[in-house]
Coordinates of C-alpha atoms in Angstrom, one line a residue:
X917 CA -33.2 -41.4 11.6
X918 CA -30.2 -41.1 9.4
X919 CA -30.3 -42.0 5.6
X920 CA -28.6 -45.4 4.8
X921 CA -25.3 -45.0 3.1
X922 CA -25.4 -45.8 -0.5
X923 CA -21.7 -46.9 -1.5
X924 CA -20.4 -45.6 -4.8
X925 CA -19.5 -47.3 -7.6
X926 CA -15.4 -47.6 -7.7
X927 CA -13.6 -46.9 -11.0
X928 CA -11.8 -50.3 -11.0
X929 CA -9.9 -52.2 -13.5
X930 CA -6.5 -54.3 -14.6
X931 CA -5.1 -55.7 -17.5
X932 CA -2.0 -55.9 -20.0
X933 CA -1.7 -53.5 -21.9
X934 CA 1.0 -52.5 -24.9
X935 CA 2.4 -49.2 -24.1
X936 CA 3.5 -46.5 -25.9
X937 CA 7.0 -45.3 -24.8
X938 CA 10.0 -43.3 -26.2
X939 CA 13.4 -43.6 -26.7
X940 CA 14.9 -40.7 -28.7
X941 CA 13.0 -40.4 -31.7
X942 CA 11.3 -43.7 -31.6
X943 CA 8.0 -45.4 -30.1
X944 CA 8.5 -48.6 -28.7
X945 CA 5.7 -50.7 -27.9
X946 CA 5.6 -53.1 -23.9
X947 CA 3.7 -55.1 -22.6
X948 CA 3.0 -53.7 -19.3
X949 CA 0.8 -55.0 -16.4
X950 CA -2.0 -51.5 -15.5
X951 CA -3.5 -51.6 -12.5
X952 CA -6.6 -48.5 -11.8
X953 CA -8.2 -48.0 -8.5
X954 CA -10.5 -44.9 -8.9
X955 CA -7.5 -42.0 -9.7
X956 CA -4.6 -44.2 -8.6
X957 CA -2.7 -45.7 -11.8
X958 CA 0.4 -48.1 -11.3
X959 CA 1.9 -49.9 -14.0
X960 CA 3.8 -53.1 -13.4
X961 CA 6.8 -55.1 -15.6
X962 CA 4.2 -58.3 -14.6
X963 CA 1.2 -59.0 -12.6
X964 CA 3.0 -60.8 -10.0
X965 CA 4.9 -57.8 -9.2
X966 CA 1.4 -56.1 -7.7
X967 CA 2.2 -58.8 -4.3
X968 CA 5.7 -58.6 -4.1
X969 CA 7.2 -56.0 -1.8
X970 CA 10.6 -56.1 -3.8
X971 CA 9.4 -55.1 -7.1
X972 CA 6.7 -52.6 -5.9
X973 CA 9.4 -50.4 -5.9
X974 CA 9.8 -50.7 -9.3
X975 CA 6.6 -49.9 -10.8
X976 CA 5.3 -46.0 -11.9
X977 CA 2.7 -44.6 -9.7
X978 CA 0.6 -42.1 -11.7
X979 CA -2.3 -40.0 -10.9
X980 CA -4.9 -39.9 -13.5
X981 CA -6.8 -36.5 -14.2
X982 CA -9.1 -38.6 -17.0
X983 CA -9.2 -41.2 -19.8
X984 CA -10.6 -42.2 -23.0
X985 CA -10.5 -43.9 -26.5
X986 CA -7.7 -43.5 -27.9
X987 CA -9.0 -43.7 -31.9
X988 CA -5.5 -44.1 -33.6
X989 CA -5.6 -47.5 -32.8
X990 CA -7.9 -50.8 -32.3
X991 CA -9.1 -51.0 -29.1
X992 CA -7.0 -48.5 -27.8
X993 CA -6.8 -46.2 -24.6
X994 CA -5.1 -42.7 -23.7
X995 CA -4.8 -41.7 -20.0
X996 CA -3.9 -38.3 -19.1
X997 CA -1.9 -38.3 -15.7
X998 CA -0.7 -35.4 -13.6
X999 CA 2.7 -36.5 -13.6
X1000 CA 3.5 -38.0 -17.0
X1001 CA 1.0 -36.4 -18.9
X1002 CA -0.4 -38.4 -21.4
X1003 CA 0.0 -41.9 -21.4
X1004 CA -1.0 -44.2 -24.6
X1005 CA -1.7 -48.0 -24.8
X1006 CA -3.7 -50.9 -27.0
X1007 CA -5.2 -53.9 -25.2
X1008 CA -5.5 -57.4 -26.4
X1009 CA -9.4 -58.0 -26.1
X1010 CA -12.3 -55.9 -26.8
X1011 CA -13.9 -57.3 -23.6
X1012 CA -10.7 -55.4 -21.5
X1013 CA -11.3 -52.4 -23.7
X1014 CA -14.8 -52.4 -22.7
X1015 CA -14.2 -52.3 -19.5
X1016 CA -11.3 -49.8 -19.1
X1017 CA -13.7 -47.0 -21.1
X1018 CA -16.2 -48.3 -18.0
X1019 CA -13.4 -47.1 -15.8
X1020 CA -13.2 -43.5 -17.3
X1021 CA -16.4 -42.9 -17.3
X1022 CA -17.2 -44.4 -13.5
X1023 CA -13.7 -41.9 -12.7
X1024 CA -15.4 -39.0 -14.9
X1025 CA -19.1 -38.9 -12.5
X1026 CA -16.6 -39.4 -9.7
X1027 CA -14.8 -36.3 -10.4
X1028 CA -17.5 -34.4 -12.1
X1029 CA -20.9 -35.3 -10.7
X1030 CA -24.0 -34.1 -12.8
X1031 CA -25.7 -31.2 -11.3
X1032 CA -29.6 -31.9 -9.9
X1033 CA -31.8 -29.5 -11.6
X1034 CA -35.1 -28.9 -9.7
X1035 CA -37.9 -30.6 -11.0
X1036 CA -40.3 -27.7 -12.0
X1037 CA -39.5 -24.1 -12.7
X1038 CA -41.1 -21.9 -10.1
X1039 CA -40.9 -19.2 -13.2
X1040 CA -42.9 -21.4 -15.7
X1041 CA -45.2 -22.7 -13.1
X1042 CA -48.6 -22.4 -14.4
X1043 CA -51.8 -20.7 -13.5
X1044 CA -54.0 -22.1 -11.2
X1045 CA -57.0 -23.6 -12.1
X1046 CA -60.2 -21.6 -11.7
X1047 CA -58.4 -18.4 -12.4
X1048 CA -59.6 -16.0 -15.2
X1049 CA -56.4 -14.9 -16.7
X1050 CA -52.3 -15.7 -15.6
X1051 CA -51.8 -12.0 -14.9
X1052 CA -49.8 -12.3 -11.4
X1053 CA -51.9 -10.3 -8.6
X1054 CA -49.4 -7.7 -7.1
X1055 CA -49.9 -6.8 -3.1
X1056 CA -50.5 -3.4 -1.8
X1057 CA -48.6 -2.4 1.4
X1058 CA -51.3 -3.5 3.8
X1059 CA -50.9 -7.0 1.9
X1060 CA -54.5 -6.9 0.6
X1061 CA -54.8 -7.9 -3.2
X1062 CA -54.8 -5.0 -5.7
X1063 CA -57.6 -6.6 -7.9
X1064 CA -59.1 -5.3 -4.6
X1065 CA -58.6 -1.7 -5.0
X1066 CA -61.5 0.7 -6.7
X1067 CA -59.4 1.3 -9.6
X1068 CA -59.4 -2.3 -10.6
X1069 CA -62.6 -2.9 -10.0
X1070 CA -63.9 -0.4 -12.3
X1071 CA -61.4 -2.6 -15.1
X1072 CA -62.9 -5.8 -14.2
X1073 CA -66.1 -4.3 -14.7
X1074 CA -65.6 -2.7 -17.9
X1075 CA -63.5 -6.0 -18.7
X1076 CA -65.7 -7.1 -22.0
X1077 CA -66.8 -10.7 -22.6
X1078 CA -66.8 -13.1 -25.6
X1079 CA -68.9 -15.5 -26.5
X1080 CA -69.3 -18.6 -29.3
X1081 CA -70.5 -17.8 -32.3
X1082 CA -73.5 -19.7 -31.8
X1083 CA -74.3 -17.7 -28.5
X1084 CA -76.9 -15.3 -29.1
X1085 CA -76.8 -12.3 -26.4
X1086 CA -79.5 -9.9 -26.2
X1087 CA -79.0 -6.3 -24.6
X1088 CA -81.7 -5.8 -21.7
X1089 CA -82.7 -2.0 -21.7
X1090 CA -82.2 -0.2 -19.1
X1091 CA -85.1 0.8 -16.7
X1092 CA -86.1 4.4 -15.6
X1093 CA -86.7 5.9 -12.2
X1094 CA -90.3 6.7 -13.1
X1095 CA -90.9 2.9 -14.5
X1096 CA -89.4 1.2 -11.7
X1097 CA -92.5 1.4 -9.6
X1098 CA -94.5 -0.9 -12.4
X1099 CA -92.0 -3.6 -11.6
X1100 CA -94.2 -4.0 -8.4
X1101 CA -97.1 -5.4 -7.2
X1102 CA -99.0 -2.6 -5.4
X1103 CA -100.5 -3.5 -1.5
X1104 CA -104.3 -3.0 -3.4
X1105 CA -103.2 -5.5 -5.9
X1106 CA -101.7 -8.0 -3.4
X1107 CA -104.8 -8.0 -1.3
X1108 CA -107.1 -8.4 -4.4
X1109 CA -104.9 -11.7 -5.1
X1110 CA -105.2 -13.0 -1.7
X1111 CA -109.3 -12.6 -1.9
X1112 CA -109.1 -14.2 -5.0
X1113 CA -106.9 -17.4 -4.1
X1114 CA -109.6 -19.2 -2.5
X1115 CA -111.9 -19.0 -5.6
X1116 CA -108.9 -20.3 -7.9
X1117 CA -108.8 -23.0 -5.8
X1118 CA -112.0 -24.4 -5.7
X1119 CA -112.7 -23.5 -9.8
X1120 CA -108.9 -25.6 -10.0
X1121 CA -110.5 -28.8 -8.4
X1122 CA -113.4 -28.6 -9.8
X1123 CA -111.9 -28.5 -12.9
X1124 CA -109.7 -31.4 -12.3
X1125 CA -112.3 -33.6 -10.7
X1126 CA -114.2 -33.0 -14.0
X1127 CA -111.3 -34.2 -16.3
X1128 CA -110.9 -37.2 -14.3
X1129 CA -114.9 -38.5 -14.7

C-alpha cells in the first residue's frame, strides 16, 4: 500500500505594493499590483489587469531566486529575480508585510529543504547493558570473539578489581599439595559418622522431648 500524498504548502501571496524604479538618476516610487505563486512573480499596473487577456501582456513576468526584508524601509520587501535582479518595494499594512515574509520563507523550504539527520549516531551509540567495559570486541578470521583467544584470557584474569572503601577483602592462602588431603573426610571417618547418626538421633529427641515437659 502506497503512502498518501501529503500536499505542500504553496508560497502564495498578492498585494500593492510601492515600487522602487529608476529613471536616470532618480528613484521613483508606483504603486504596482504583485502577484507570487511559488517562484512565479508578475507585477500588474492594477489588479483587474490579472483577468484581462488585453493587459496581460502588459505586465513583467519575473522569476524569483529568493526574498526578504528589506530593512531601509517600514514594512518593506526586496525580491531578487533571475531576470531583473533585485527588485525593491514597501507595502501599505503590516498584515501584507507579514504575509509576503511568509511567502519567502514557504519559497526558501521549497527550494532548499532542511536535510533529515538520523536520529542516533551509530558512532556515539552506547554500550550495552550488562557489559564490563565499552572496549569494542574485535573478530578473529574464523569470526569467533577475541576476548576468546588465550592471550586475552590470561588479561581478563589478571584484570584487577576494586572495591568501596567500606569493603573489607581478605586474601585466602593458598593450599599445598601435601595439605590438600586434610580437606577430606577419609572412608574410616565417613563410616564412623554413619555408625554414629543413629545415636545422635535418638540423644537429639530425647533431648527435645525433655525441653518440651
Amino acid at each position: 500500500m502506497e503512502p498518501p500524498i501529503v500536499p505542500t504548502e504553496v508560497a502564495m501571496c498578492q498585494s500593492y505594493i510601492d515600487t522602487k524604479s529608476k529613471h536616470w538618476a532618480l528613484n521613483i516610487w508606483k504603486c504596482r499590483f504583485w502577484h507570487m505563486r511559488n517562484q512565479a512573480l508578475s507585477v500588474y499596473y492594477e489588479k483587474a489587469d490579472m483577468k484581462d487577456p488585453k493587459k496581460q501582456k502588459y505586465s513583467k513576468k519575473y522569476t524569483i531566486l529568493r526574498g526578504e526584508k528589506w530593512a531601509d524601509k517600514p514594512w518593506g520587501i526586496k525580491v531578487e529575480t533571475k531576470e531583473g535582479g533585485w527588485l525593491f518595494g514597501t507595502i501599505h499594512s503590516k498584515a501584507e508585510w507579514a504575509s509576503w515574509l511568509h511567502a519567502f520563507i514557504v519559497l526558501e523550504h521549497k527550494l532548499n529543504p532542511p536535510v533529515r539527520r538520523p536520529s542516533a549516531d551509530l558512532g556515539s551509540r552506547p554500550p550495552r547493558r550488562g557489559s564490563l567495559d565499552a572496549t569494542p570486541v574485535d573478530c578473529n578470521d574464523d569470526g569467533s570473539s577475541s576476548e576468546d583467544s588465550p592471550v586475552n584470557a590470561v588479561i581478563h584474569a589478571m584484570r584487577k578489581v576494586s572495591f568501596n572503601s567500606g569493603v573489607k577483602v581478605r586474601t585466602i592462602p593458598a593450599v599445598e599439595d601435601d595439605d590438600k588431603g586434610d580437606l577430606y573426610y577419609t572412608e574410616g571417618e565417613l563410616d564412623r559418622m554413619k555408625k554414629n547418626a543413629p545415636e545422635l538421633a535418638a540423644l537429639s529427641g530425647k533431648r527435645h522431648i525433655t525441653m518440651l515437659g
